[in-house]
Structure formats: structure tokens, C-alpha cells
Amino acid sequence: MPETWWRGAAIYQVYPRSFADGNGDGIGDLAGLRSRLPYLADLGVNAVWLTPWYPSPMADGGYDVADYRDIEPTFGTLEEAEKFIAEAHELGIKVIIDVVPNHSSDRSAWFQEALAAGPGSAARQRFWFRDEPGDWKSIFGGPAWTQVPDGQWYLHLFAPEQPDFNWTNPEVHQEFHDVLRFWFDRGVDGIRIDSAAVLVKDFDGGDPDGYTDQPEVHDVYRGWRRLAEEYDDRIFIGEVWFPDQERFARYLRPDEMHTAFNFDFLACPWDAAALRHSIQETMATHIPLGAPPTWVLSNHDVARVVTRYGREDTSWDHGARRDGVPADLELGYRRSRAAALLAMALPGGVYIYQGEELGLPEVDDIPGELRQDPMWPRSGYTIPGRDGCRVPLPWSGGEPPFGFGTGEPWLPQPEAWNKLTAEAQAQDLGSMLTLYKTALAIRRDRLGDGTLTWLDSTPEVLAFTRESGLTCLVNLGSEPVRLPPHETVLLASGPLEGEELPTDTAVWLA
Ligand code: GLC
Ligand code: CA
């Protein structure tokens, strides 16, 4: 792959707890992941992104990191992680890991030291300790300040088990530089930066949102970029999201991050005008900066796309999650297939969240007592949260645990997933898995980095060509539309009706 592999990469997101279990304890791990690397190579992705794999009490699925330089023991060891990186590289797969700079776990050595050292100590200056709580709310619900036994309060934008670092303290900057080097030295190709825009806090401005996008946060990433430039070809991907494209774009300046997740596209309803607008805005923001856009349909924080596109309201909103809202899964499935061809045809990188290639729906009937997401208790048991998209993958066989491992999975899998296993789909030419695999193979040579040219079409059809001559058409209208002149149909998300493209169907023509 060329030096700029990441500009057009297909990146597969692994949520390690739910990918594959190698030792039978019901929890995914590195042994399981390593054994399934051939599956990922066969699928044809260019890179994997793993959500946090560090030692963690799992108060927030690993986003509560207790030690940034080691591996969670239920996942494996540092030595295994190094083997995994080497094996992935042998298969031509790049490795991206998640770094969480906004907060650590309350079990981290630093936070424990801060608790022991007491008020006024240097150890407390690494976090935000105060004698009085502020009035900010936690993003997971409830107050953002928690009191410790000696009477002081500390800030946590997320769960109380996730104390926020004080990014005005140079020690914190130094620590993260060391952490980046630790992983770059071990061959990691890229870093996904968690909650990237909220590191710097302005407590005095009176803004309830005074942690979002403070100007000094850019200095953090400029420092990181300088560090990455000392290595060859290492990249940063920001978890950054603002409706304001100008503010968003600042994170993609040439001396900051390489790319960011396209949440605007992810949140967009299944509607031609809205999608066209989102695509155009994305291109307009990225192209002048020379940063490749990314196209994301789902991740470990949002409802699975088959379910989302089957609902009456197909948009996504972190604030109004619509957990449990009924969905027409057949409709959602059909649209997801079309959306996959759209996302994979657009210029730039594409993300595939594990199970998306299997067409898994959201699991919305997990019994309350089995739910693990802190959103559930923090919302007073009103928001079920994100477990429904984190259910362990079905690999093979006719009943749970569907080859995930030998033990009982940490979240229950629906019986109906017997039709959705990777094994069942592998030989089925009409399956979601086959669609992804075929599309990724075509994408390798003809799509990825570059630009697009819109074609004339009716408002309910998205139609564009790419430099390679590939034309992508998506019909979001209620009537079939005629295909433009072409030599071959390379791939379609569903059956064509002669020379017509049916509703909720996408096609790639050459
Ligand atoms: C990001 C992660 C999410 C996590 C949060 C706090 O949004 O994607 O899973 O809960 O950050 O770290
Ligand atoms: Ca395991």
C-alpha cells in the first residue's frame, strides 16, 4: 500500500469484548481476535481500529483506562498485543488503537495517588479537584462532580469512575506524549482520539458547555502531530463532532489530526436531500484542507444501522437515542445494503463497525439486570444505552454462543442470529457479508481517496462518478429509476428490475 494508505482506507472497528473469545470465559480477547485475522483479511479491509484494550474496571466498556501502557488481563497480555500487531501487518492490515486523553479510570495509579495525597497536593493537580462542586452535568446523566471522603470534589464529564485530567498541567501533556511513543514504538499505525474536543475546560465563562472546543485544545494536537511526524506514516483520527463545520475543520488543519469521524453523515436520515447536503458539506470542509473525508454508518455508541434505517425517524441523535423504538428490519436491511455501497463509493476512508458486514440489528430486549452500559443506571434506568450494538458476534453454528467462544457470552445473543452467522453468510451470494466483501474488493482498485463528480439526477436519486469511471447511483425515491448508459453493472445492493433501479437500492456501474 502507498504511504498514504489511510487516505482511502476501509477501517474495520473491533470492539474487543464482543469480537471473538479465545479462552471460553464469554469475553472477547486477543486470542480470539488473532484467530479471526484471516476473516478480516478475507473481508478485504485495510486496517482495524480497536476500542480500548487497556487494563480497565470496565465501568465504561474500557473507556475507563487504568494503565495506558498495558493490556486488560481478560483480553490478554502486552506480548500478545505485540504478536497481534505483527500478524496483522503480515496480512497487510494496519492497526489503529484508541487513546483516551480526557479522563482515566478512578483506579489509575495517578488517581489513586491523588486520593491518597489529599487536598492541595501535586498529585491532585493532575485532575480537577475543588472544594466546591460546579454545576456541569455529566454526559452520561447526573452531576459531573463527585465528592471524595476528605470533602473535595472532582470533575468527571462521563461516569464518576472516569475522572477528567487537568490539561493545564504540563505533566499530563508529558504523560500522553510518552503513551503515544509507547505504542508507536510497538508498531501501532494510528491513534483514534477519544472525546477529542473536550480536554480543555473553561470553568469561569459561565458556559454549561465550557468544556467543548476550547481554543487551547488545538495546542494539544499540534504537539501530538509533531511527535507523530518523528515516525513514518502514523495517523490521528479524532472523535470530533460539531454542527459548525468551521470549528470542526480546525481539527483537520495540516499540523493537527489527519482525519476525523464523520458523525454528520452517521446522524443523517435516509433522505436524498439530507444525504446530498451532508456529502457536499463534508467535501467542502475537507478538500481545501487536503484531509480525506471519512464515511461512517455506525459504531459502538449508536444503534445498529439496520434498525435505525427501519425506523420512522431514520436520523441519529446522541441526545435522543430512540432505544427500543420499533423498526421494520426488512426495510432497514435493504436500506443498509444501499447505504453500504454509498459509503464505500464516496471519496476518502470508510469505517465498518464489527457486525455491520453481517447486517446485525440492534438487540433491544437485553434484560435490565444484564445491561452493562453506565448510561442505564446513570439515567435512572430510563435510557437502556449502548449494549444493544455491543452483543458478541455470531460466527457459526445454530445456537448461542454461535462460535463466539465456548462460554456464555457476556451479553446474550438472540436465537434468530443463527441465520446471520459469518459461516451462514459466507457461501450465500445474496448475503450482507458477500455484498461487503465484493464491494471492498472493487473498492480497492477503483474507489477510496479522491473526489467525485455529481451527475444530473432527479432529487430523490444520488448519482456521482469517481475518477476511475465508476458510477454510483442510490435511489431513495418511491419509484424505480432508469439506469444511465453503462457497460457493466459491477454490483447492486439488491435485484435490479431490468434497466431500472428499484427504491432503496444502490448500484455501481462502469
Ligand atoms: C467516546 C466513546 C464512548 C465513551 C466516551 C467516554 O464517546 O466512543 O464509548 O463512553 O467517549 O470515554
Ligand atoms: Ca475471553
Coordinates of C-alpha atoms in Angstrom, one line a residue, residues 95 113 205 211 218 235 255 279 328 334 405 473 503:
V95 CA -3.5 -1.3 13.4
E113 CA -2.2 8.7 44.3
G205 CA -17.0 31.6 31.5
Y211 CA -15.5 22.1 28.0
H218 CA -5.6 22.6 19.5
I235 CA -2.0 9.0 11.9
D255 CA -0.5 20.4 11.7
I279 CA -21.8 14.8 1.5
D328 CA -39.1 -2.5 10.1
R334 CA -32.5 -3.2 2.4
G405 CA -16.3 -18.8 22.1
L473 CA -26.5 5.6 -8.0
T503 CA -36.4 2.0 -4.4

